[in-house]
Amino acid sequence: MAGRNALFIPGPTNMPDRIRNAIDLSMEDMRAPDFPEFTKPLFEDLKKVFQTETGQVFLFPGSGTGGWEAAITNTLSPGDKVLISRFGQFSHLWVDMCERLKLNVDVIDVEWGTGVPVEEYAKRLEADKAHEIKAVFCCHNETATGVTSDISAVRKALDAADHPALLYVDGVSSIASIDFRMDEWGVDLAVSGSQKGFMLPTGLAIVGVSQKALEKRHTAQSTRCFFDFEDMIRLNAQGYFPYTPATTLLRGLRASVDMLLEEGLENVFARHHRMAEAVRRAAIDGWGIGVCAKGPEWYSDTVTAVTVPDGFDGNQVVKHAYYQYNLSLGVGLSKVAGKVFRVGHLGSLNELMILQALAGCEMTMRDLGIPIEAGSGVAAAEEYFRETATRAQALAAE
Ligand SMILES: *Cc1c(COP(=O)(O)O)cnc(C)c1O
């Protein structure tokens, strides 16, 4: 097929040429005497993306799921009580992992389309005078429903209850795309992966760990080997790894971190917000069919789950878009299977790429008989982009 696949799933995301070029290199000696000259500054700069000065960021070969496992097994013991909430496929999978790793899981189910129930967390933390709860888990950005939760509010709830539990955050589809402040929010374990906001191929689990959480490795009884922080700490201190690192991905990560810091995290977050808002304008104002997130306070700036009207199948939209227009969208998962299709809008994206995806969604929905007006979503997004366009003005003012 001529042209390119339009990749609008919420990860893996589009890979910028600069990153593609950075990973196109020969294999290198990961024990070379000058390898630390590359790795040590990378470890430091990566901390800036997590917005931490006091924590440490580990790079494991793996994916985000491996990062979850590293976070749990290095800091908790079987039987430890943990507080977690479930409102989508990704928060569900983390609950499932907690159970399989034999934690004592106190799970709060809330409506899909909402997120972390902070008031309920606050109540349970307040009531837990004996401090049986060892860990509080939050999915920062639920990728299945396009919902972002307020992590700073969870920190406030912990502090208000004067509760010592560690705070675990799944930031796989938020870190490097939307605001994430590890130090300021007192996050103890922050999990990400390479193929979303970092714009890299899949293959790295990226885990931020606070000093308080690092201490737990001395007492945590969960079985661990490959993901052991202890081995990582020892070798990373010298600029090396306990086993063969994914050197090409590390070179790519260098380019990714450079790109993020050159653009400036504030600008990266603002750009993501603008791309997301254009998609929401298209779905809500243009097509008039709405999104899965139950209100603006839950809107995600990295993925939008667009609800299809009753009687239509969201998965059919995804399939048709792929075969007819070479456009990849995200399917609805689990409880929302068939009810939504997802537009991923994170990573290396600009206005016209978003319009391309919206045009493909629009044609697809009309092909399938979903009653939306031709051009309505694209028009709503275009007008929003025009209203908020500042680049040309800024250049003219220089
Ligand atoms: C993608 C994703 C994961 C899973 O990450 P993998 O890299 O696929 O293992 C976990 N949580 C969230 C929120 C995600 O978006």
Coordinates of N, CA, C and O in Angstrom, one line a residue, residues 176-292:
A176 N 6.4 11.7 30.5 CA 7.0 12.2 29.3 C 5.9 12.8 28.3 O 6.3 13.2 27.2
S177 N 4.6 12.7 28.7 CA 3.6 13.3 27.9 C 2.7 14.3 28.6 O 2.4 15.4 28.1
I178 N 2.4 14.0 29.8 CA 1.6 14.9 30.7 C 2.3 15.1 32.0 O 3.2 14.3 32.3
D179 N 1.9 16.1 32.7 CA 2.7 16.5 33.9 C 2.8 15.4 34.9 O 1.8 14.8 35.2
F180 N 4.0 15.1 35.3 CA 4.2 14.0 36.3 C 5.3 14.5 37.2 O 6.5 14.7 36.7
R181 N 5.1 14.7 38.5 CA 6.0 15.3 39.4 C 6.4 14.3 40.5 O 5.7 14.3 41.5
M182 N 7.4 13.5 40.2 CA 7.7 12.4 41.2 C 8.0 13.0 42.6 O 7.4 12.5 43.6
D183 N 8.9 14.0 42.7 CA 9.3 14.5 44.0 C 8.1 15.3 44.6 O 7.8 15.0 45.8
E184 N 7.6 16.2 43.9 CA 6.5 17.1 44.5 C 5.3 16.3 45.0 O 4.7 16.6 46.0
W185 N 5.0 15.2 44.2 CA 3.8 14.4 44.6 C 4.2 13.3 45.5 O 3.3 12.5 45.9
G186 N 5.4 13.2 45.9 CA 5.9 12.1 46.8 C 5.6 10.7 46.3 O 5.2 9.8 47.0
V187 N 5.8 10.5 45.0 CA 5.6 9.2 44.4 C 6.8 8.3 44.7 O 8.0 8.8 44.6
D188 N 6.6 7.1 45.2 CA 7.7 6.3 45.6 C 8.1 5.3 44.5 O 9.3 5.0 44.4
L189 N 7.1 4.8 43.7 CA 7.4 4.0 42.6 C 6.7 4.5 41.4 O 5.5 4.6 41.4
A190 N 7.4 4.9 40.4 CA 6.8 5.4 39.1 C 7.2 4.6 38.0 O 8.4 4.4 37.7
V191 N 6.2 4.0 37.3 CA 6.5 3.0 36.3 C 6.2 3.5 34.9 O 5.1 4.1 34.7
S192 N 7.2 3.4 34.0 CA 6.9 3.8 32.6 C 7.5 2.7 31.7 O 8.1 1.7 32.1
G193 N 7.3 3.0 30.4 CA 7.9 2.1 29.4 C 8.4 2.9 28.2 O 8.1 4.1 28.1
S194 N 9.1 2.3 27.3 CA 9.8 3.1 26.2 C 8.9 3.4 25.1 O 9.1 4.4 24.4
Q195 N 7.8 2.7 24.8 CA 7.1 2.9 23.5 C 5.9 3.8 23.5 O 5.1 3.9 22.6
K196 N 5.8 4.6 24.6 CA 4.7 5.6 24.6 C 5.2 7.0 24.5 O 5.7 7.4 23.5
G197 N 5.2 7.7 25.7 CA 5.7 9.1 25.6 C 7.1 9.2 25.2 O 7.6 10.3 24.7
F198 N 7.9 8.2 25.4 CA 9.3 8.3 25.1 C 9.6 8.0 23.6 O 10.7 8.1 23.1
M199 N 8.6 7.6 22.8 CA 8.6 7.6 21.4 C 9.7 6.5 20.8 O 10.2 6.7 19.7
L200 N 10.0 5.5 21.6 CA 11.0 4.5 21.3 C 10.3 3.2 20.9 O 9.1 3.1 21.1
P201 N 11.0 2.3 20.3 CA 10.4 0.9 20.2 C 10.1 0.4 21.6 O 10.7 0.9 22.6
T202 N 9.3 -0.6 21.7 CA 9.0 -1.3 22.9 C 10.3 -2.0 23.4 O 11.1 -2.4 22.5
G203 N 10.5 -2.2 24.6 CA 11.7 -2.9 25.1 C 12.4 -2.5 26.3 O 13.3 -3.2 26.9
L204 N 12.0 -1.3 26.9 CA 12.5 -0.9 28.1 C 11.4 -0.7 29.2 O 10.4 -0.1 28.8
A205 N 11.6 -1.2 30.4 CA 10.8 -0.8 31.5 C 11.6 0.3 32.2 O 12.8 0.1 32.5
I206 N 10.9 1.4 32.5 CA 11.6 2.5 33.1 C 11.0 2.8 34.4 O 9.8 3.1 34.5
V207 N 11.7 2.7 35.5 CA 11.1 2.7 36.8 C 11.8 3.7 37.7 O 13.0 3.6 38.0
G208 N 11.1 4.7 38.2 CA 11.6 5.7 39.1 C 11.3 5.2 40.6 O 10.2 4.8 40.9
V209 N 12.3 5.4 41.4 CA 12.2 4.8 42.8 C 12.7 5.9 43.8 O 13.8 6.4 43.6
S210 N 11.9 6.2 44.8 CA 12.3 7.1 45.8 C 13.3 6.5 46.8 O 13.4 5.2 46.8
Q211 N 14.0 7.3 47.6 CA 14.9 6.7 48.6 C 14.2 5.9 49.6 O 14.7 4.8 50.0
K212 N 13.0 6.4 50.0 CA 12.2 5.6 51.0 C 11.8 4.2 50.4 O 11.9 3.2 51.1
A213 N 11.5 4.2 49.1 CA 11.2 2.9 48.5 C 12.4 2.0 48.4 O 12.4 0.8 48.5
L214 N 13.5 2.6 48.0 CA 14.8 1.9 47.9 C 15.2 1.1 49.2 O 15.7 0.0 49.1
E215 N 14.9 1.8 50.3 CA 15.2 1.1 51.6 C 14.4 -0.2 51.8 O 14.9 -1.1 52.5
K216 N 13.2 -0.3 51.2 CA 12.4 -1.4 51.4 C 13.0 -2.7 50.8 O 12.6 -3.8 51.2
R217 N 14.0 -2.6 49.9 CA 14.6 -3.8 49.3 C 15.3 -4.6 50.4 O 15.5 -5.8 50.2
H218 N 15.6 -4.0 51.5 CA 16.3 -4.8 52.6 C 15.3 -5.7 53.3 O 15.8 -6.6 54.0
T219 N 14.1 -5.4 53.3 CA 13.1 -6.1 54.1 C 12.0 -6.8 53.2 O 11.4 -7.8 53.7
A220 N 11.9 -6.4 52.0 CA 10.8 -7.0 51.1 C 11.2 -8.4 50.8 O 12.3 -8.8 50.4
Q221 N 10.2 -9.3 51.0 CA 10.4 -10.8 50.9 C 9.9 -11.4 49.6 O 10.1 -12.6 49.3
S222 N 9.4 -10.6 48.7 CA 8.9 -11.1 47.4 C 10.1 -11.7 46.6 O 11.2 -11.1 46.7
T223 N 9.9 -12.8 45.9 CA 10.9 -13.4 45.1 C 11.3 -12.5 43.9 O 10.4 -12.1 43.2
R224 N 12.5 -12.3 43.7 CA 12.9 -11.5 42.6 C 14.3 -11.9 42.2 O 15.1 -12.3 43.0
C225 N 14.6 -11.7 40.9 CA 16.0 -12.0 40.5 C 16.4 -11.1 39.3 O 17.1 -10.1 39.5
F226 N 15.8 -11.3 38.2 CA 16.0 -10.4 37.0 C 15.8 -8.9 37.3 O 16.6 -8.1 36.9
F227 N 14.7 -8.7 38.1 CA 14.4 -7.3 38.4 C 14.9 -6.7 39.7 O 14.5 -5.7 40.2
D228 N 15.9 -7.4 40.3 CA 16.4 -7.0 41.6 C 17.1 -5.6 41.5 O 18.0 -5.4 40.8
F229 N 16.5 -4.7 42.3 CA 17.1 -3.3 42.4 C 18.6 -3.4 42.8 O 19.4 -2.6 42.4
E230 N 18.9 -4.3 43.8 CA 20.2 -4.4 44.4 C 21.3 -4.5 43.3 O 22.3 -3.8 43.3
D231 N 21.1 -5.4 42.4 CA 22.1 -5.7 41.3 C 22.2 -4.4 40.4 O 23.3 -4.0 40.0
M232 N 21.0 -3.8 40.1 CA 21.0 -2.6 39.3 C 21.8 -1.5 40.0 O 22.6 -0.8 39.3
I233 N 21.5 -1.3 41.3 CA 22.2 -0.2 42.0 C 23.7 -0.3 41.9 O 24.4 0.6 41.7
R234 N 24.1 -1.5 42.2 CA 25.6 -1.8 42.3 C 26.3 -1.5 41.0 O 27.3 -0.8 40.9
L235 N 25.7 -2.0 39.9 CA 26.3 -1.9 38.6 C 26.1 -0.5 38.0 O 27.0 0.1 37.4
N236 N 24.9 0.1 38.2 CA 24.6 1.4 37.6 C 25.6 2.4 38.2 O 25.9 3.4 37.6
A237 N 25.9 2.2 39.5 CA 26.8 3.2 40.1 C 28.1 3.3 39.4 O 28.8 4.4 39.4
Q238 N 28.5 2.3 38.7 CA 29.7 2.3 37.9 C 29.5 2.6 36.4 O 30.4 2.6 35.6
G239 N 28.2 2.8 36.1 CA 27.8 3.1 34.7 C 27.5 1.8 33.9 O 27.4 1.9 32.6
Y240 N 27.4 0.7 34.5 CA 27.1 -0.6 33.8 C 25.8 -1.2 34.3 O 25.1 -0.6 35.1
F241 N 25.5 -2.4 33.7 CA 24.3 -3.1 34.1 C 24.6 -4.5 34.5 O 25.7 -5.1 34.1
P242 N 23.7 -5.2 35.3 CA 24.0 -6.5 35.7 C 23.9 -7.6 34.7 O 24.3 -8.7 34.9
Y243 N 23.3 -7.3 33.5 CA 23.3 -8.2 32.4 C 23.3 -7.3 31.1 O 23.3 -6.1 31.2
T244 N 23.2 -8.0 30.0 CA 23.4 -7.2 28.7 C 22.2 -6.2 28.5 O 21.1 -6.6 28.5
P245 N 22.6 -4.9 28.5 CA 21.5 -3.9 28.3 C 21.1 -3.8 26.9 O 21.9 -4.2 26.0
A246 N 20.0 -3.2 26.6 CA 19.5 -3.0 25.3 C 20.2 -1.7 24.7 O 19.6 -0.7 24.8
T247 N 21.4 -1.9 24.3 CA 22.2 -0.7 24.0 C 21.6 0.2 22.9 O 21.7 1.4 23.0
T248 N 21.0 -0.4 21.9 CA 20.4 0.4 20.9 C 19.2 1.3 21.5 O 19.1 2.5 21.1
L249 N 18.5 0.7 22.3 CA 17.4 1.4 23.0 C 17.9 2.5 23.9 O 17.3 3.6 24.0
L250 N 19.0 2.2 24.5 CA 19.6 3.3 25.4 C 20.1 4.5 24.5 O 19.9 5.6 24.9
R251 N 20.6 4.2 23.3 CA 21.0 5.3 22.4 C 19.8 6.0 22.0 O 19.8 7.2 21.9
G252 N 18.7 5.3 21.7 CA 17.5 5.9 21.3 C 16.9 6.8 22.5 O 16.4 7.9 22.3
L253 N 17.0 6.3 23.7 CA 16.6 7.0 24.8 C 17.3 8.3 25.0 O 16.7 9.3 25.4
R254 N 18.6 8.2 24.7 CA 19.4 9.5 24.8 C 18.8 10.5 23.9 O 18.6 11.7 24.3
A255 N 18.5 10.1 22.7 CA 17.9 11.1 21.7 C 16.5 11.5 22.2 O 16.1 12.7 22.1
S256 N 15.7 10.6 22.7 CA 14.4 10.9 23.2 C 14.4 12.0 24.4 O 13.7 13.0 24.3
V257 N 15.3 11.7 25.3 CA 15.4 12.6 26.5 C 15.9 14.0 26.0 O 15.4 15.0 26.4
D258 N 16.9 14.0 25.0 CA 17.3 15.3 24.5 C 16.2 16.0 23.8 O 16.0 17.2 24.0
M259 N 15.4 15.3 23.1 CA 14.2 16.0 22.4 C 13.2 16.5 23.4 O 12.8 17.7 23.2
L260 N 12.9 15.8 24.4 CA 12.0 16.2 25.4 C 12.5 17.4 26.2 O 11.8 18.4 26.4
L261 N 13.8 17.4 26.5 CA 14.3 18.5 27.3 C 14.6 19.7 26.4 O 14.5 20.9 26.9
E262 N 14.9 19.5 25.2 CA 15.1 20.7 24.2 C 13.7 21.4 24.0 O 13.7 22.6 24.0
E263 N 12.7 20.6 23.8 CA 11.4 21.2 23.6 C 10.9 21.9 25.0 O 10.3 22.9 25.0
G264 N 11.3 21.3 26.1 CA 11.0 21.7 27.4 C 9.7 21.0 27.8 O 8.7 20.9 27.1
L265 N 9.8 20.4 29.1 CA 8.7 19.6 29.5 C 7.3 20.3 29.5 O 6.3 19.8 29.1
E266 N 7.4 21.6 29.9 CA 6.2 22.4 29.9 C 5.5 22.5 28.5 O 4.3 22.4 28.3
N267 N 6.4 22.6 27.5 CA 5.9 22.7 26.1 C 5.4 21.4 25.6 O 4.5 21.3 24.9
V268 N 6.1 20.3 26.1 CA 5.6 19.0 25.7 C 4.2 18.8 26.2 O 3.3 18.3 25.5
F269 N 4.0 19.1 27.5 CA 2.7 18.9 28.1 C 1.6 19.8 27.4 O 0.5 19.3 27.1
A270 N 2.0 21.0 27.1 CA 1.1 22.0 26.4 C 0.7 21.4 25.1 O -0.5 21.5 24.6
R271 N 1.7 20.9 24.4 CA 1.4 20.4 23.0 C 0.5 19.2 23.1 O -0.5 19.0 22.4
H272 N 0.7 18.3 24.1 CA -0.2 17.1 24.2 C -1.6 17.6 24.6 O -2.6 17.1 24.1
H273 N -1.7 18.6 25.4 CA -3.0 19.1 25.8 C -3.8 19.6 24.5 O -4.9 19.4 24.3
R274 N -3.0 20.3 23.7 CA -3.6 20.9 22.5 C -4.1 19.9 21.5 O -5.2 19.9 21.0
M275 N -3.2 18.8 21.3 CA -3.6 17.8 20.4 C -4.9 17.0 21.0 O -5.8 16.7 20.2
A276 N -4.9 16.8 22.3 CA -6.0 16.1 22.9 C -7.3 16.9 22.8 O -8.3 16.4 22.5
E277 N -7.2 18.2 23.1 CA -8.3 19.0 23.1 C -9.0 19.1 21.7 O -10.2 19.0 21.5
A278 N -8.1 19.1 20.6 CA -8.6 19.0 19.3 C -9.4 17.8 19.0 O -10.5 17.8 18.4
V279 N -8.9 16.6 19.5 CA -9.7 15.4 19.3 C -11.0 15.4 20.1 O -12.0 15.0 19.6
R280 N -11.0 16.0 21.3 CA -12.2 16.0 22.1 C -13.2 17.0 21.4 O -14.4 16.7 21.3
R281 N -12.7 18.1 20.9 CA -13.6 19.0 20.1 C -14.3 18.3 19.0 O -15.5 18.4 18.7
A282 N -13.5 17.5 18.3 CA -14.0 16.7 17.1 C -15.1 15.8 17.6 O -16.2 15.7 17.0
A283 N -14.8 15.0 18.6 CA -15.8 14.0 19.1 C -17.0 14.5 19.7 O -18.1 14.1 19.4
I284 N -16.8 15.6 20.5 CA -18.0 16.1 21.3 C -18.7 17.1 20.5 O -19.9 17.0 20.3
D285 N -18.0 18.2 20.0 CA -18.7 19.3 19.3 C -19.0 18.9 17.9 O -20.0 19.3 17.3
G286 N -18.0 18.3 17.2 CA -18.2 18.0 15.8 C -19.1 16.8 15.5 O -20.2 17.0 15.0
W287 N -18.7 15.6 15.9 CA -19.5 14.5 15.7 C -20.7 14.4 16.6 O -21.7 13.7 16.3
G288 N -20.6 15.0 17.8 CA -21.7 14.9 18.7 C -21.9 13.6 19.4 O -23.0 13.2 19.7
I289 N -20.8 12.8 19.5 CA -21.1 11.4 20.0 C -20.3 11.2 21.4 O -20.5 10.1 22.0
G290 N -19.5 12.1 21.8 CA -19.0 12.0 23.1 C -17.8 11.1 23.4 O -17.4 10.4 22.4
V291 N -17.3 11.1 24.6 CA -16.1 10.3 25.0 C -16.5 9.5 26.2 O -17.4 9.8 26.9
C292 N -15.6 8.5 26.5 CA -15.9 7.6 27.6 C -15.6 8.3 29.0 O -16.4 8.0 29.9

